[in-house]
Amino acid sequence: MSVLVVGTTALDSIRTPKAENPRLLGGSASHASVAASFFAPVKLVGVVGGDFPKRYVSLYERHGIDLEGLQHVKDGKTFHWSGEYEVNMNNRQTLNTELGVIEHYKPTLPKGYERSPYVLLANISPDLQLHVLDQMKKPKFIAADSMDLWLNIALDDVMKLLKRVDLFVLNDSEAHQLTETDNVMKAIKRIHKMGPRFVIVKKGEHGAVYSGPDGMFITPAFPLANVVDPTGAGDSFVGGLMGYLASCKGPFHRHLRRAIVHGTVTGSFCCEGFGLKRTTKITRGDIDRRVKEFDAMVKC
Ligand code: AMP
């Protein structure tokens, strides 16, 4: 089954203590779509400007991503984000965000997209996420991601969104911001009350905590000796998770825990290169091998 992904399709300029890479392919939807594409067909909904390199379109195509929902605005500029990491790569600062063509973006879904069974509302403004959701016809499973910015400037829309999604994925600092508690257990309880039956709190290099009707599930991150650039790891996590779910037969809730493990492993590859450089060089076989290593590390 297919996954519809909406989010940012961006150019990212990323600085780490060791290197600097300007105008890489980035954006929440790019990372999530490529990650999901290892498992299931993906339909991408996004917008780019006339400055968006053709080689990035070819990259999506190589991953079999359906691009009918990718709008090109020839006389506009692609969303551009620049960020800088500290020596401790858990800490990042946004240096600049240029909205470009995203500022006036209100997508109408291409025919057939509205029946996608799996919907991933990757990080983008919540009113856009709601706008896409309004066009969907009876999706089987809806997941959403967000960020601190939207909790600060569009909390009402985030709250509307929470009432309509099955799974909400956020990192621990966002969970604390949203629920005003530092305790992850209390935070999860409060987020469930806001709407979603399934909640995942990501804790960066310390893994993730899942909570759903079937109880809780805790997963470590895959340990990496060399983190090059964590940009997009969260998007790759949820993209891999949704792609894996869409590839499974039977009720999705039976597969959620394995989906989280596959998302974790897919996200780990993302951290091993700048932007999408590493993720675009791996195969499903590489993911499966690392999942086996992961399984061996957590078995007791
Ligand atoms: P992550 O590292 O998972 O937080 O995601 C990083 C990606 O988020 C980058 O590729 C950025 O292009 C994208 N991004 C940065 N700011 C925003 C924003 N305000 N809305 C949506 N996506 C963003």
XYZ file of C-alpha atoms and ligand atoms in Angstrom:
323
model
C 0.000 0.000 0.000
C 1.177 3.514 -0.649
C 2.195 6.333 1.675
C 1.303 9.937 0.924
C 3.939 12.289 2.332
C 3.443 16.029 2.626
C 6.130 18.301 4.063
C 8.962 20.573 3.034
C 11.045 19.918 -0.078
C 14.010 22.107 0.671
C 17.541 23.186 0.036
C 19.534 22.852 3.248
C 22.825 24.573 4.068
C 24.357 22.674 6.948
C 27.403 23.483 9.055
C 28.950 21.029 11.504
C 32.167 21.502 13.511
C 33.954 19.507 10.790
C 32.449 20.602 7.475
C 30.029 22.833 5.656
C 27.680 21.823 2.837
C 25.520 24.397 1.059
C 22.219 23.790 -0.752
C 21.867 20.066 -0.247
C 18.577 18.338 -0.922
C 16.649 18.491 2.348
C 13.259 19.123 3.849
C 11.046 16.940 5.995
C 9.212 15.438 2.999
C 12.447 14.648 1.121
C 13.947 12.746 4.050
C 10.670 11.012 4.921
C 9.844 10.052 1.313
C 13.247 8.565 0.548
C 13.149 6.612 3.836
C 9.622 5.306 3.154
C 10.541 4.376 -0.429
C 12.682 1.449 0.773
C 9.488 -0.255 1.914
C 6.464 0.988 -0.043
C 5.351 3.208 -2.946
C 5.429 6.897 -2.019
C 3.417 9.868 -3.268
C 5.146 13.159 -2.514
C 3.226 16.401 -1.983
C 5.419 19.485 -1.930
C 6.551 22.577 -3.789
C 9.874 23.731 -5.223
C 11.073 26.827 -7.052
C 12.912 27.389 -10.322
C 16.243 27.047 -8.489
C 15.571 23.417 -7.541
C 18.279 21.336 -9.254
C 17.150 18.727 -11.784
C 19.481 16.197 -10.183
C 17.361 16.299 -7.027
C 14.242 15.523 -9.058
C 16.178 12.597 -10.590
C 17.084 11.442 -7.087
C 13.388 11.249 -6.114
C 12.733 9.393 -9.360
C 15.485 6.863 -8.675
C 13.631 6.049 -5.475
C 10.432 5.458 -7.420
C 8.708 8.383 -5.694
C 5.508 9.531 -7.425
C 6.058 13.221 -8.202
C 2.678 14.172 -9.591
C 2.095 16.065 -6.337
C 5.371 18.003 -6.533
C 4.546 21.485 -7.755
C 7.188 23.533 -9.593
C 6.902 27.322 -9.351
C 9.366 28.495 -11.999
C 9.623 32.123 -10.881
C 9.873 31.328 -7.166
C 12.584 30.147 -4.794
C 12.741 26.799 -3.041
C 12.357 26.754 0.754
C 15.885 27.204 2.120
C 16.946 26.286 5.640
C 20.391 26.743 7.130
C 21.541 25.341 10.409
C 24.648 24.844 12.475
C 25.557 22.020 14.863
C 27.629 22.341 18.006
C 30.370 19.842 18.907
C 27.643 17.975 20.763
C 25.499 17.243 17.741
C 22.344 17.032 19.839
C 22.480 20.818 19.814
C 21.586 22.684 16.651
C 20.734 26.253 15.816
C 18.657 27.446 12.910
C 20.653 30.230 11.239
C 18.124 31.182 8.615
C 14.829 30.084 7.069
C 13.670 31.454 3.723
C 10.127 30.307 3.023
C 10.175 31.050 -0.708
C 7.421 29.237 -2.607
C 6.087 27.582 0.543
C 4.743 30.903 1.799
C 1.705 30.838 -0.512
C 1.481 27.077 -1.012
C -1.976 25.489 -0.770
C -1.818 22.167 -2.582
C -4.730 20.500 -4.328
C -4.029 16.793 -4.358
C -3.715 15.114 -7.748
C -6.478 12.644 -8.592
C -6.023 9.353 -6.783
C -3.829 10.793 -4.032
C -6.840 11.339 -1.748
C -7.290 7.581 -1.401
C -3.771 6.860 -0.117
C -4.205 4.547 2.883
C -1.170 5.805 4.819
C -0.698 9.528 5.327
C 2.415 11.125 6.731
C 2.042 14.800 7.606
C 5.745 15.526 7.911
C 6.931 18.762 9.450
C 5.384 21.797 7.736
C 2.909 24.406 9.025
C -0.058 22.725 10.740
C -2.615 24.631 8.629
C -1.046 23.022 5.537
C -1.115 19.631 7.221
C -4.823 20.187 7.986
C -5.464 21.405 4.447
C -4.064 18.140 3.034
C -5.906 16.049 5.595
C -9.197 17.741 4.598
C -8.752 16.309 1.096
C -8.110 12.706 2.172
C -10.832 10.058 1.866
C -10.880 7.549 4.714
C -7.161 6.973 5.219
C -6.229 3.898 7.201
C -3.536 5.496 9.333
C -2.431 9.117 9.757
C 0.857 10.152 11.346
C 2.040 13.697 12.001
C 5.296 15.342 12.988
C 5.817 18.968 14.028
C 8.452 21.249 15.524
C 8.961 23.844 18.257
C 8.271 26.708 15.822
C 4.655 25.595 15.237
C 4.095 25.020 18.957
C 5.201 28.637 19.431
C 3.331 30.364 16.623
C 0.447 28.061 15.628
C -0.532 26.118 18.733
C -4.279 26.289 17.986
C -3.752 24.580 14.631
C -1.461 21.979 16.210
C -4.235 21.200 18.726
C -6.779 20.860 15.878
C -4.386 18.520 14.108
C -3.859 16.363 17.189
C -7.587 15.610 17.324
C -7.417 14.124 13.812
C -4.264 12.029 13.684
C -3.624 8.469 14.835
C 0.067 8.871 15.596
C 1.888 11.976 16.765
C 5.680 11.934 16.718
C 7.683 14.616 18.496
C 11.010 14.956 20.244
C 11.381 15.176 24.003
C 11.914 18.938 24.163
C 8.796 19.493 22.027
C 6.845 17.111 24.276
C 7.885 19.127 27.294
C 7.012 22.380 25.540
C 3.562 21.086 24.527
C 2.630 19.558 27.875
C 4.575 21.742 30.295
C 6.116 18.791 32.070
C 9.647 17.422 32.061
C 8.422 13.939 32.843
C 8.056 11.909 29.660
C 5.400 9.579 31.145
C 3.217 12.503 32.197
C 3.851 14.208 28.848
C 2.701 11.134 26.909
C -0.448 10.853 29.014
C -1.279 14.495 28.325
C -0.652 14.119 24.576
C -3.010 11.115 24.434
C -5.671 13.343 26.027
C -5.153 15.850 23.194
C -6.220 13.216 20.649
C -3.725 10.717 19.229
C -4.068 7.058 20.257
C -0.441 6.481 19.394
C 2.400 8.724 20.566
C 6.141 8.469 20.001
C 8.566 10.694 21.881
C 11.993 10.719 20.196
C 15.023 11.130 22.383
C 17.749 11.556 19.768
C 20.726 9.301 20.375
C 18.808 7.777 23.305
C 16.101 6.242 21.120
C 12.347 6.587 21.400
C 9.410 5.870 23.691
C 6.171 4.621 22.138
C 2.793 4.546 23.818
C -0.425 3.116 22.386
C -3.479 1.048 23.286
C -1.202 -2.020 23.467
C 1.034 -0.424 26.099
C 4.509 1.027 25.875
C 7.580 0.126 23.844
C 11.031 1.514 24.397
C 13.706 1.374 21.740
C 17.314 2.514 21.879
C 18.870 4.289 18.910
C 21.244 2.248 16.748
C 24.691 3.101 18.177
C 26.862 4.947 15.651
C 30.609 5.491 15.869
C 30.556 8.390 13.451
C 27.702 10.885 13.320
C 28.298 13.180 10.355
C 25.019 15.133 10.214
C 21.795 14.280 12.065
C 19.636 16.605 9.929
C 16.540 14.727 8.828
C 17.052 11.743 11.133
C 13.634 12.336 12.720
C 11.973 12.578 9.302
C 13.768 9.430 8.134
C 12.629 7.681 11.313
C 8.950 8.411 10.752
C 9.277 7.872 6.974
C 10.825 4.444 7.498
C 8.203 3.621 10.110
C 5.300 4.555 7.808
C 6.831 2.823 4.777
C 7.309 -0.359 6.776
C 3.725 -0.225 8.106
C 2.365 0.263 4.603
C 4.274 -2.819 3.446
C 2.715 -5.072 6.106
C -0.397 -7.199 5.738
C -3.209 -7.212 8.306
C -4.049 -4.706 11.045
C -1.342 -2.051 11.320
C -1.217 -2.091 15.134
C 0.298 -5.590 15.037
C 3.286 -4.231 13.163
C 3.868 -0.923 14.900
C 6.728 -2.070 17.125
C 8.644 -3.626 14.223
C 7.899 -0.468 12.234
C 9.520 1.600 14.993
C 12.638 -0.582 14.826
C 12.789 -0.194 11.033
C 12.322 3.570 11.390
C 15.106 3.698 13.976
C 17.507 1.852 11.701
C 16.591 3.901 8.614
C 17.161 7.102 10.612
C 20.571 5.844 11.742
C 21.820 5.727 8.143
C 20.705 9.315 7.661
C 23.129 10.472 10.393
C 26.118 8.902 8.638
C 26.265 11.428 5.814
C 25.382 15.029 5.033
C 21.766 15.582 4.047
C 20.552 12.576 2.089
C 24.016 11.528 0.894
C 24.215 8.312 2.886
C 20.533 7.360 2.794
C 20.491 7.500 -0.981
C 23.379 5.037 -1.207
C 21.846 2.240 0.829
C 19.510 -0.580 -0.161
C 16.677 -2.404 1.586
C 19.238 -5.193 2.177
C 21.464 -2.796 4.164
C 18.483 -1.831 6.317
C 17.527 -5.472 6.921
C 21.097 -6.375 7.902
C 21.263 -3.498 10.370
C 17.856 -4.475 11.796
C 19.319 -7.929 12.496
C 22.318 -6.345 14.257
C 19.913 -4.156 16.213
C 17.802 -7.174 17.227
C 20.908 -8.982 18.450
C 21.915 -5.941 20.525
C 18.596 -5.655 22.363
C 17.907 -9.358 22.888
C 18.584 -10.719 26.358
P 14.985 17.243 11.498
O 16.479 17.168 11.541
O 14.330 15.886 11.524
O 14.430 18.209 12.492
O 14.575 17.833 10.082
C 15.398 18.707 9.388
C 14.691 19.162 8.131
O 13.612 20.023 8.489
C 15.607 19.949 7.223
O 15.853 19.210 6.047
C 14.865 21.259 6.955
O 14.788 21.603 5.591
C 13.480 21.034 7.509
N 12.946 22.233 8.150
C 13.634 23.206 8.798
N 12.803 24.170 9.251
C 11.553 23.784 8.886
C 10.242 24.354 9.040
N 10.041 25.526 9.661
N 9.181 23.661 8.563
C 9.369 22.477 7.961
N 10.566 21.906 7.734
C 11.653 22.539 8.193
